[in-house]
Coordinates of C-alpha atoms and ligand atoms in Angstrom, one line a residue:
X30 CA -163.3 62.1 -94.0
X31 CA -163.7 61.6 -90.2
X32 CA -161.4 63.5 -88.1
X33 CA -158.3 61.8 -87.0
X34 CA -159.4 61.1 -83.6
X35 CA -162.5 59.2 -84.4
X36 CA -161.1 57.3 -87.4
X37 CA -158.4 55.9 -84.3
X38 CA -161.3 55.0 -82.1
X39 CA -162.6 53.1 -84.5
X40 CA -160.2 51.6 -85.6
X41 CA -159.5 50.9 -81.9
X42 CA -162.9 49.6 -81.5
X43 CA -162.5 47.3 -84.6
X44 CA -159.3 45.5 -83.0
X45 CA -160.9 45.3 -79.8
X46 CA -163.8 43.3 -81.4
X47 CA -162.0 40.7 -83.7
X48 CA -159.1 40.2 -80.4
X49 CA -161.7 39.7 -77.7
X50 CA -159.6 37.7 -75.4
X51 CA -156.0 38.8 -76.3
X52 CA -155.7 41.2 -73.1
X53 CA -151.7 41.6 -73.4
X54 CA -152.5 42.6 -77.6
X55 CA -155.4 45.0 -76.3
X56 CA -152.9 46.7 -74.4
X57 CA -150.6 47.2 -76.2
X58 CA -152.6 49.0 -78.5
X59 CA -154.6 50.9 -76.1
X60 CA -151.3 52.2 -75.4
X61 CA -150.2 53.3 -78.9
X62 CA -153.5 54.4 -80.9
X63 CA -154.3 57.4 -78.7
X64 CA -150.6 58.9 -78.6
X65 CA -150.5 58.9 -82.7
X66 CA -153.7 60.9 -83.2
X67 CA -151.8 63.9 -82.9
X68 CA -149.4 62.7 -86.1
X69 CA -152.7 61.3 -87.7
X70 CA -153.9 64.9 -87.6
X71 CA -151.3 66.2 -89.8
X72 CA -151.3 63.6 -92.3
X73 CA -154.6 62.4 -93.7
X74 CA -152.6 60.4 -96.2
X75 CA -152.2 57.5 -93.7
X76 CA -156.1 58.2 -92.9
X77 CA -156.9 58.0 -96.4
X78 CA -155.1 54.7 -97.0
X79 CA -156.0 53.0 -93.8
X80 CA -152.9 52.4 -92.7
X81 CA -153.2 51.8 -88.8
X82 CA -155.9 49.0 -89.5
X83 CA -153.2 47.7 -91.8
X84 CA -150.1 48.1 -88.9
X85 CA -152.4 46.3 -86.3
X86 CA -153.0 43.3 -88.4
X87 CA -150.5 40.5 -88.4
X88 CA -148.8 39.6 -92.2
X89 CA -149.0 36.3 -90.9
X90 CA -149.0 33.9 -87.4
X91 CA -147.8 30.8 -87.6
X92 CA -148.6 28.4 -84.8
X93 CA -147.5 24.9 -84.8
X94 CA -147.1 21.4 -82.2
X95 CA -144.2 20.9 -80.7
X96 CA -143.2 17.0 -79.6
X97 CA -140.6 15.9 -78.1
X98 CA -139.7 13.2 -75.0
X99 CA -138.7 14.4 -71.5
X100 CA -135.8 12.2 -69.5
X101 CA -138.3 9.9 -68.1
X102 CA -139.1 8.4 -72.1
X103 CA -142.5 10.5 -71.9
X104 CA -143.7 11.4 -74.6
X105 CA -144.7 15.5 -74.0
X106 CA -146.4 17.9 -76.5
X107 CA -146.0 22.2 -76.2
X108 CA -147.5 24.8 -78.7
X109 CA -145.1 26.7 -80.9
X110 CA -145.8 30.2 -82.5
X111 CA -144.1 32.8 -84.7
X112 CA -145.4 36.1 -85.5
X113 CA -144.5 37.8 -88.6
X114 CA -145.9 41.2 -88.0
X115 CA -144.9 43.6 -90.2
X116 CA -142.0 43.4 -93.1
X117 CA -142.2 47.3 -94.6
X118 CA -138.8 47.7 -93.1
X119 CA -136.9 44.9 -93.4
X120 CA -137.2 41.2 -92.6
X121 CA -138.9 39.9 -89.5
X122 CA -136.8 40.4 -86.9
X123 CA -137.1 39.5 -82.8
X124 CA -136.9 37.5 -80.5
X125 CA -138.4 34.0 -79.3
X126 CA -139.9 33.5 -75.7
X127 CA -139.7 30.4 -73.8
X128 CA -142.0 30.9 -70.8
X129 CA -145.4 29.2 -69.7
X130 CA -147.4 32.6 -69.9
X131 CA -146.4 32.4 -73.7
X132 CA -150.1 32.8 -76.0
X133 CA -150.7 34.3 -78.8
X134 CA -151.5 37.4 -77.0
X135 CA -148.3 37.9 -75.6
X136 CA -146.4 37.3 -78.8
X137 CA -148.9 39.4 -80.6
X138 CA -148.4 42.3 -77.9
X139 CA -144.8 42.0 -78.2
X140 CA -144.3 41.9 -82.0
X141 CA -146.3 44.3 -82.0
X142 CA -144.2 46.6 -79.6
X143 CA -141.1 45.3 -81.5
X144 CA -142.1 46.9 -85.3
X145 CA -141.7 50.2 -83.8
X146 CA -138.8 49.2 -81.4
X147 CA -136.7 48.5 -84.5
X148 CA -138.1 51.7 -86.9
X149 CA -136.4 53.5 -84.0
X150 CA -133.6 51.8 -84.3
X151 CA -132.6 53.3 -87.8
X152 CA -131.8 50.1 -89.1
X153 CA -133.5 47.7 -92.1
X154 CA -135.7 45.5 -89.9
X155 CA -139.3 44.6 -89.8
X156 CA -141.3 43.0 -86.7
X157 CA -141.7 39.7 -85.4
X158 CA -141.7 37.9 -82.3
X159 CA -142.1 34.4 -81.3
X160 CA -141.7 31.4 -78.7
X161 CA -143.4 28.4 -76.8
X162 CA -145.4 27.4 -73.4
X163 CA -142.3 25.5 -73.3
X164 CA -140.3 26.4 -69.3
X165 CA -136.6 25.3 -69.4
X166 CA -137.0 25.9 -66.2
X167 CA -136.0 22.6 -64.1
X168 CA -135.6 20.7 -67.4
X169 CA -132.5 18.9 -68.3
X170 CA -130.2 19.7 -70.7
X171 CA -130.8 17.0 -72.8
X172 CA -134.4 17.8 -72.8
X173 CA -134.4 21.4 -73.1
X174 CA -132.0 20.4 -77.0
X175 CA -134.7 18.4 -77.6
X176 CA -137.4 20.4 -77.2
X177 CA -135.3 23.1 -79.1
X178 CA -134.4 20.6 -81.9
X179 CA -138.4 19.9 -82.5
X180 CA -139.1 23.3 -82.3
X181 CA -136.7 24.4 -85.3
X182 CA -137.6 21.6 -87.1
X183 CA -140.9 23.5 -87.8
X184 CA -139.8 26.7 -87.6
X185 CA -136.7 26.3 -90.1
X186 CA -140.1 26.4 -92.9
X187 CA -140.3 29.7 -91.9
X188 CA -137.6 31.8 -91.6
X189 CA -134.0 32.4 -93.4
X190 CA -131.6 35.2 -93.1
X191 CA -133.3 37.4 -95.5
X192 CA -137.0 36.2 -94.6
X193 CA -136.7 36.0 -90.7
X194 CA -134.3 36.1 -88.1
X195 CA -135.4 35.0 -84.4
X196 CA -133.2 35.9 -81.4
X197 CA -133.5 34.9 -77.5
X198 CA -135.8 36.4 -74.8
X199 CA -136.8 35.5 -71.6
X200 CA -136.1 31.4 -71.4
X201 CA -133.9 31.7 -74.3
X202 CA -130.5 32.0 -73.9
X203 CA -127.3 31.4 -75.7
X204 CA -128.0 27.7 -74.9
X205 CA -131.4 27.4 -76.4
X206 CA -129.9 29.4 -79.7
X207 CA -126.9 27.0 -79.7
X208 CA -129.2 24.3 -80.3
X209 CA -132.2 25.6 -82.3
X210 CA -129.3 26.7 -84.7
X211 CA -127.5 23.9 -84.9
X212 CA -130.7 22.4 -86.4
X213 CA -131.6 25.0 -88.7
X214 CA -128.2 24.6 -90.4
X215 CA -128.9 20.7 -90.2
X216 CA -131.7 20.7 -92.2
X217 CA -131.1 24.0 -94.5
X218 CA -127.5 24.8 -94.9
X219 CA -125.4 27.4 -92.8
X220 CA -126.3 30.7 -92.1
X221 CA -125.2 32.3 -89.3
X222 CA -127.4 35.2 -90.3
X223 CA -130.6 33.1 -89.5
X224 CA -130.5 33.8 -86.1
X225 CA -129.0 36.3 -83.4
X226 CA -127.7 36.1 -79.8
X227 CA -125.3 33.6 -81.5
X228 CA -122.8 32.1 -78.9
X229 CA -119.2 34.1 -80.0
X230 CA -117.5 30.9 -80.6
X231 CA -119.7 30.8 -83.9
X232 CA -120.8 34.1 -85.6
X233 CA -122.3 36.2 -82.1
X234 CA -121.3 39.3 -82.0
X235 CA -119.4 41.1 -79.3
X236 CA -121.2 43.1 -76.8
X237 CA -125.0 41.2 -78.1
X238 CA -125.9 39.3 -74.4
X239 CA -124.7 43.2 -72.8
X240 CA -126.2 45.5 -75.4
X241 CA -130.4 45.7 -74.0
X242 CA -129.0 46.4 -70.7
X243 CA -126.1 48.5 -71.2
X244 CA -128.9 50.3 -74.0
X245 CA -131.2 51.3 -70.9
X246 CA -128.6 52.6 -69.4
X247 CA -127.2 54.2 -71.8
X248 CA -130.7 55.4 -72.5
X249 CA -130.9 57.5 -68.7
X250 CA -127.7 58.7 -69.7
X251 CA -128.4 60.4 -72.8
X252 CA -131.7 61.7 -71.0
X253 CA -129.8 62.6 -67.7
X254 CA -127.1 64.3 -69.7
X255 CA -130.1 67.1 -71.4
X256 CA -130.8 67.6 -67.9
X257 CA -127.0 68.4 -67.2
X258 CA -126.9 65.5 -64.7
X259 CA -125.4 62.1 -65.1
X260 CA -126.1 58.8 -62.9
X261 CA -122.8 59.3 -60.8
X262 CA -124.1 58.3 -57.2
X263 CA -127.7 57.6 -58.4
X264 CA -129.2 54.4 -56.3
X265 CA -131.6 52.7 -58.6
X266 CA -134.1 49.7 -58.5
X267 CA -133.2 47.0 -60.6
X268 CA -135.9 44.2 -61.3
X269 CA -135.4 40.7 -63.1
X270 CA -131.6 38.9 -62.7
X271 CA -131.7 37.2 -66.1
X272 CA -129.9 38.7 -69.2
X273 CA -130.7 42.1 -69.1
X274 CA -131.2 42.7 -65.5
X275 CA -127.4 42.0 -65.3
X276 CA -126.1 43.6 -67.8
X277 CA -128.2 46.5 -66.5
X278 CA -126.7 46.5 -63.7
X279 CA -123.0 46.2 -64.9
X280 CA -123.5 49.1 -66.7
X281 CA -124.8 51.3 -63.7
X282 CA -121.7 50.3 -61.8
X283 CA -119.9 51.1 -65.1
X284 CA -121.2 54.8 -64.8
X285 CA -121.1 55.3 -61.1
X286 CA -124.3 54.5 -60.2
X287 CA -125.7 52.2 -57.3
X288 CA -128.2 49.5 -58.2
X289 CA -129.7 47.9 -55.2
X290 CA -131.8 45.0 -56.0
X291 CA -132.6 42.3 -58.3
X292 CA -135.6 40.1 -58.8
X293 CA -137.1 36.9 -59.6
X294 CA -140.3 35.7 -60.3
X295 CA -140.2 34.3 -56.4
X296 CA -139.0 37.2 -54.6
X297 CA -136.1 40.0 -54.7
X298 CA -133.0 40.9 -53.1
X299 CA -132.1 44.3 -51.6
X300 CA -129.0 44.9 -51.3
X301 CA -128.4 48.2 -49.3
X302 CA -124.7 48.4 -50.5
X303 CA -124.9 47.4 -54.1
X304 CA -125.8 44.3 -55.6
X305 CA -123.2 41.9 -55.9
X306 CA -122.5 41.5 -59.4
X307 CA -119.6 39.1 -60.0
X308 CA -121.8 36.7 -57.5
X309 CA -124.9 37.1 -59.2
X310 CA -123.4 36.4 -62.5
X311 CA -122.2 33.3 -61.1
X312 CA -125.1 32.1 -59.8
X313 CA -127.4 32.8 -62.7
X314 CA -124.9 32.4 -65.8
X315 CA -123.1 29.4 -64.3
X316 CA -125.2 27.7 -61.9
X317 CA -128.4 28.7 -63.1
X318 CA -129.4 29.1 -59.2
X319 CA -132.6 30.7 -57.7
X320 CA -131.8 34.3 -55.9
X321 CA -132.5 32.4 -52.5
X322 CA -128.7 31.5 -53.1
X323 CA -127.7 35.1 -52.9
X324 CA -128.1 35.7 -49.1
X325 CA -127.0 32.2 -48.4
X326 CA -123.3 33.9 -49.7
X327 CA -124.1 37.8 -49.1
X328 CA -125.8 37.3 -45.3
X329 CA -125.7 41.5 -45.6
X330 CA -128.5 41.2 -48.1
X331 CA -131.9 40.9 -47.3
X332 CA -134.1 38.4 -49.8
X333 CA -138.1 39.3 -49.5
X334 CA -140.2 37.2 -51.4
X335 CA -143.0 38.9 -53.6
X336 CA -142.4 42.4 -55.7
X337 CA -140.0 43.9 -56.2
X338 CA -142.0 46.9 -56.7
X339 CA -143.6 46.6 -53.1
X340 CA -140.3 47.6 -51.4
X341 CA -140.5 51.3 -49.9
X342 CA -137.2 53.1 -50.5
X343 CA -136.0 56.2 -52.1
X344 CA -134.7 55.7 -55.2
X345 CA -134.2 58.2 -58.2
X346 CA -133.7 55.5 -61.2
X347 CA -135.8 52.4 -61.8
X348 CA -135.5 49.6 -64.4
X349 CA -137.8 47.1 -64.4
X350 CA -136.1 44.1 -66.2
X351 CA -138.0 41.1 -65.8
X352 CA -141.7 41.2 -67.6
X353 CA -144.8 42.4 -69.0
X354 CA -146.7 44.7 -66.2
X355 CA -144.9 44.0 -63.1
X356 CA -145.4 47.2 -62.2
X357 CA -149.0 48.0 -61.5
X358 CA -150.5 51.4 -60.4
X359 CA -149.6 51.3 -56.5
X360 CA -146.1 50.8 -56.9
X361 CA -146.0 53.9 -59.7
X362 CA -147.3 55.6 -56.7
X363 CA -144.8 54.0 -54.0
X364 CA -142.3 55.1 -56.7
X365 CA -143.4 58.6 -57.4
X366 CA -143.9 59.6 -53.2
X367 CA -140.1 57.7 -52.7
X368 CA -138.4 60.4 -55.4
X369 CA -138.1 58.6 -58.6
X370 CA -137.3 60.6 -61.4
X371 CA -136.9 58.1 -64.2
X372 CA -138.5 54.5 -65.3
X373 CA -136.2 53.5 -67.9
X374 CA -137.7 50.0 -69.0
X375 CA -135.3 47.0 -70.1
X376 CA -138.3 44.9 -70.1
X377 CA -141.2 44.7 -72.9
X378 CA -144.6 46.8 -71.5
X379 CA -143.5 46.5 -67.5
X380 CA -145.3 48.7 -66.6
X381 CA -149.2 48.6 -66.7
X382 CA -151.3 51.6 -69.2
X383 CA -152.6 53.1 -65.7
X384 CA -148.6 52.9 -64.4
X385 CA -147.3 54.1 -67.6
X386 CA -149.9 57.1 -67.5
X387 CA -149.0 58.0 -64.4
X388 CA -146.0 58.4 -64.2
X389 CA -145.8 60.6 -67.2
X390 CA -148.6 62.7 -65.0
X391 CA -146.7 62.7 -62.3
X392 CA -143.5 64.4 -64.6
X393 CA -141.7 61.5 -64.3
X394 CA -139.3 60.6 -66.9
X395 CA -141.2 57.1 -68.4
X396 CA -138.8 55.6 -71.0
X397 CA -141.1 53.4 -72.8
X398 CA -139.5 49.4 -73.8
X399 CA -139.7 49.8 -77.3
X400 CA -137.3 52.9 -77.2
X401 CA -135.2 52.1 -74.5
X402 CA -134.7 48.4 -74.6
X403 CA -134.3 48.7 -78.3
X404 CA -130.2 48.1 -77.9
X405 CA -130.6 44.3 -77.9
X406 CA -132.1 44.6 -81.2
X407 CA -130.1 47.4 -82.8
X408 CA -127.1 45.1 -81.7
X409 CA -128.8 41.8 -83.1
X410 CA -129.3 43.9 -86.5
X411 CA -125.4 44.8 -86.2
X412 CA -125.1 41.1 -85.8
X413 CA -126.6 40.5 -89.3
X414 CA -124.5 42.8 -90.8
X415 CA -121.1 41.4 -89.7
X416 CA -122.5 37.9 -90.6
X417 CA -122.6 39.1 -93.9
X418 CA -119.5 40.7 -94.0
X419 CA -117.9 37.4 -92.7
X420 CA -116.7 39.6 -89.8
X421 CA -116.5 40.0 -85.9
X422 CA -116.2 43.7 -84.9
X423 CA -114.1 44.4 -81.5
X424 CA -116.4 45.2 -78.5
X425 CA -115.6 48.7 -78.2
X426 CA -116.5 49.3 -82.1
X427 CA -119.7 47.4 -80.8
X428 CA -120.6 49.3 -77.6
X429 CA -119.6 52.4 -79.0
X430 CA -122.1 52.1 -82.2
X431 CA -124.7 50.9 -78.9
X432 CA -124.1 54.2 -77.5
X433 CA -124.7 56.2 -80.9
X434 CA -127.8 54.8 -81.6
X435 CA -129.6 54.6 -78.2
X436 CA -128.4 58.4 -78.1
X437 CA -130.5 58.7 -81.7
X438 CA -133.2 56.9 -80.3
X439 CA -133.6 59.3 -77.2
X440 CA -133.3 61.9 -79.3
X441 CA -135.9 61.0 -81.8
X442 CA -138.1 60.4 -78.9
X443 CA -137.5 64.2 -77.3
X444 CA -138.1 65.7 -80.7
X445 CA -140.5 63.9 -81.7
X446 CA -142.2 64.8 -78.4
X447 CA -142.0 68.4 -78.7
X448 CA -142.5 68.4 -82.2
X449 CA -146.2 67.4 -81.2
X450 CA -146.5 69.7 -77.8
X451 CA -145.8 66.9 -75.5
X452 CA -142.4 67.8 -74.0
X453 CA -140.9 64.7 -71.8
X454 CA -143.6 62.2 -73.0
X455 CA -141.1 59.6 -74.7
X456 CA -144.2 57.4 -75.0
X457 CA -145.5 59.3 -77.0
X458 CA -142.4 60.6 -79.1
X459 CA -141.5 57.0 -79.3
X460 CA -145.0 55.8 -80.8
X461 CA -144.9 59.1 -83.5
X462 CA -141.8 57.9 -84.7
X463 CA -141.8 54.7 -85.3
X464 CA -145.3 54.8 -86.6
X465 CA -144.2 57.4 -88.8
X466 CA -141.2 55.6 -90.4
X467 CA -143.1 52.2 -90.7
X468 CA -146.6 54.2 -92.1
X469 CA -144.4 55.9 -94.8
X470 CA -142.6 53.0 -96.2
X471 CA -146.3 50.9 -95.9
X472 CA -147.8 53.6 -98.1
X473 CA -145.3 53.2 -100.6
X474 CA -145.3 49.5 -100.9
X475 CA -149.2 49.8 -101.7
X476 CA -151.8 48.0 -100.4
X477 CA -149.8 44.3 -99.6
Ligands
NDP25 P1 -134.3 36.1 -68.9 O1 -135.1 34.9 -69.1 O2 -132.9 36.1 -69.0 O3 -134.7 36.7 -67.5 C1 -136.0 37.0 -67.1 C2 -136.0 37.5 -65.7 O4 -137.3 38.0 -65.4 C3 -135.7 36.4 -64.7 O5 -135.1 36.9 -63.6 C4 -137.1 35.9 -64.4 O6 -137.3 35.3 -63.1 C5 -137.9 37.2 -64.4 N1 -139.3 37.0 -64.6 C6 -139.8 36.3 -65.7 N2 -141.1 36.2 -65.6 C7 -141.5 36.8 -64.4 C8 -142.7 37.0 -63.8 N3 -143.9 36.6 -64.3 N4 -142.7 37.7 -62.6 C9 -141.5 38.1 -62.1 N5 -140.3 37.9 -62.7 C10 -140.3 37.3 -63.8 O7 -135.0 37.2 -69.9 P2 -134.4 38.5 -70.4 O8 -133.6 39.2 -69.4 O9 -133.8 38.3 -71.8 O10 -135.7 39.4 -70.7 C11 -136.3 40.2 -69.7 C12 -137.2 41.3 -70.3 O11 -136.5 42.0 -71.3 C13 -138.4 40.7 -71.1 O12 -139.5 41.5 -71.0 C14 -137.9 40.7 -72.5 O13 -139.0 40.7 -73.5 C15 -137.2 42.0 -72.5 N6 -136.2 42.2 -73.6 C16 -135.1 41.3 -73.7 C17 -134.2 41.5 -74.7 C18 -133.0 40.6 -74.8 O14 -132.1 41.0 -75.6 N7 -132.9 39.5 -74.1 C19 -134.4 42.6 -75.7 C20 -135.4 43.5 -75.4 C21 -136.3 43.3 -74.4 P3 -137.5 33.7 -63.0 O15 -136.1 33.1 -63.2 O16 -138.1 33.4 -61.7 O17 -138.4 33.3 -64.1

């Protein structure tokens, strides 16, 4: 047998070949196949039986057309996917993306990312991940329910609560769920277990649209508590002002901290004495407004359009919230030389390989997304569970089993870490795990 390092560079070299042009896939796996040689060292079982050429194939991909008319009577045609990665733990689960960026590469990288997110998680869920080049962006209402109809009506083939169960991401809201699930049960029957990020008026759970957020957060905290710390008086950089952005943010204020920006995909605000929340949720939750409306209420604030990332203060916290690598090697370094101490990342893959590796060179405290934006999930599998219980928990049973499990998931991550004589590296503690749990129960299934 080849030793473990070059039967993952082959491996490696294999996906590289038969993905080409997937960039966002690549990596994504660039990332993860060199951080679980150390594990594949210790167990040539998972050597023997192949199983990270098995893990880094899809089950299955589904990609379908999506028609449907815009206001004007036009008739308008986007491309629909859904990736069912990897069902050793559970049914598919995660979320679907309504952006332009959307390709298969994307949704690849992200399920992907999101069968290791949700071994960590503890709970019975496989990976999956799906979406559109759809952009609800300046569409109507009435258009962005029609496009959502269409879309279900293919996708409702393909999933079920015990099968598949998509949630939102970035472009899909409680709106866009509304609607895609008020076709599934149209043409199937009702579930509410077939999907998650329901609205609360039917099936949601409490604390869902708070929980990736308030799980970063609550992420730092765990971390920041080892260090006998806590975020009390922290300022911290903020990106994105959709869903988790916010919530991010609430939760920082919850614990005493001082978040001082938010982003869009135009430009960012920095707000020297705290973000206004209450203002932003009203402009983004109510009004669906641009963050140019910020200033136009808050003249104290400055709005600078491009990066986030470019702006040169001292900060000690930093969440990127918005996308896929927004931060690229010279703002790790503006970051590093202005004091950060810890990249906790709401978002999926923010920041770039050569970001993510420096910062952990640099003994900063890199969080990875798939251990500490897993609370969305863990609460959309918490979701699932009251659905089949016929039951809506209270919030604070909610947060409170939030908490608990992102405290597991740091913890797994530090152990996991040292366990393998990387102390601090949460990527890699991250990857170990979740690899671990997912290689185990693939090896007993046998070869499917
Ligand atoms: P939203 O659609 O609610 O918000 C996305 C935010 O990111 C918006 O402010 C958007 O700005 C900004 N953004 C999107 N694309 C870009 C870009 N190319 N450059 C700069 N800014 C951009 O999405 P979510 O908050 O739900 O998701 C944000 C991130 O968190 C994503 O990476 C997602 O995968 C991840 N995530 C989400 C979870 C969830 O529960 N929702 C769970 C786990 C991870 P604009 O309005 O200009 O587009």
């Amino acid at each position: 047998m080849t030793n473990a390092s070059e039967y993952a560079k082959k491996v490696q070299e294999n996906i590289h070949q038969g993905n080409s042009h997937e960039t966002e896939f690549l990596q994504a796996i660039d990332e993860f196949v060199p951080t679980i040689i150390p594990f594949l060292e210790n167990h040539p079982e998972y050597q023997e039986k192949n199983i990270l050429s098995l893990v880094t194939e899809p089950e299955r991909v589904i990609q379908f057309r999506v028609p449907w008319m815009d206001d004007q009577g036009d008739w308008q045609v986007n491309r629909g996917y859904r990736i069912q990665f990897n069902s050793a733990l559970g049914p598919y689960k995660g979320g679907l993306r309504f952006h332009p960026s959307v390709n298969l590469s994307v949704l690849k990288f992200l399920a992907f990312e999101q069968i290791f997110k949700n071994a960590l998680t503890g709970l019975p869920i496989g990976g999956g991940k799906g979406g559109s080049d759809f952009d609800p962006k300046g569409k109507s209402d009435g258009e962005v329910m029609r496009f959502c109809q269409s879309f279900m009506t293919e996708l409702a083939k393909y999933i079920g609560p015990n099968t598949d169960i998509p949630a939102g991401d970035i472009g899909v809201g409680k709106r866009e769920i509304g609607y895609m699930f008020g076709m599934y049960k149209r043409i199937k029957q009702y579930d509410a277990g077939v999907m998650t990020g329901k609205p609360l008026e039917f099936w949601g759970s409490q604390g869902r649209k708070e929980a990736t957020g308030y799980g970063a957060v609550y992420f730092a905290k765990h971390l920041l508590a080892d260090l006998g710390e806590t975020l009390e008086n922290k300022k911290a950089i903020v990106s994105g002002s959709g869903n988790v952005a916010i919530y991010c943010i609430e939760k920082l204020y919850q614990l005493g901290a001082t978040p001082v920006t938010c982003s869009d995909s135009n430009g960012f605000i920095y707000d020297e004495a705290g973000i206004d929340l209450e203002l932003l949720k009203e402009l983004k939750e109510v009004h669906r407004e641009r963050l140019t409306e910020y200033i136009k209420a808050r003249p104290s604030a400055q709005y600078v359009e491009g990066s986030v990332w470019n702006l040169d203060v001292e900060v000690e916290v930093a969440f990127p919230c918005a996308t896929q690598n927004e931060i690229q090697i010279d703002s790790a370094k503006r970051l590093v030389k202005n004091g950060v101490r810890i990249v906790a990342e709401g978002a999926n893959m923010p920041s770039s390989l050569e970001a993510a590796d420096y910062f952990v060179a640099s003994g900063v405290y890199y969080c990875p997304g798939k251990a500490a934006n897993a609370g969305g999930v863990a609460v959309s599998a918490l979701e699932m569970s009251q659905n089949s219980q016929r039951l809506q928990w209270e919030t604070e049973e909610v947060d409170q089993k939030l908490d608990g499990i992102m405290k597991h998931i740091y913890e797994t991550c530090r152990d996991t870490a040292i366990a393998h004589d990387a102390k601090d590296n949460f990527m890699l503690g991250a990857n170990i795990a979740g690899f671990a749990k997912v290689a185990q129960a693939m090896a007993i299934q046998g070869l499917v």
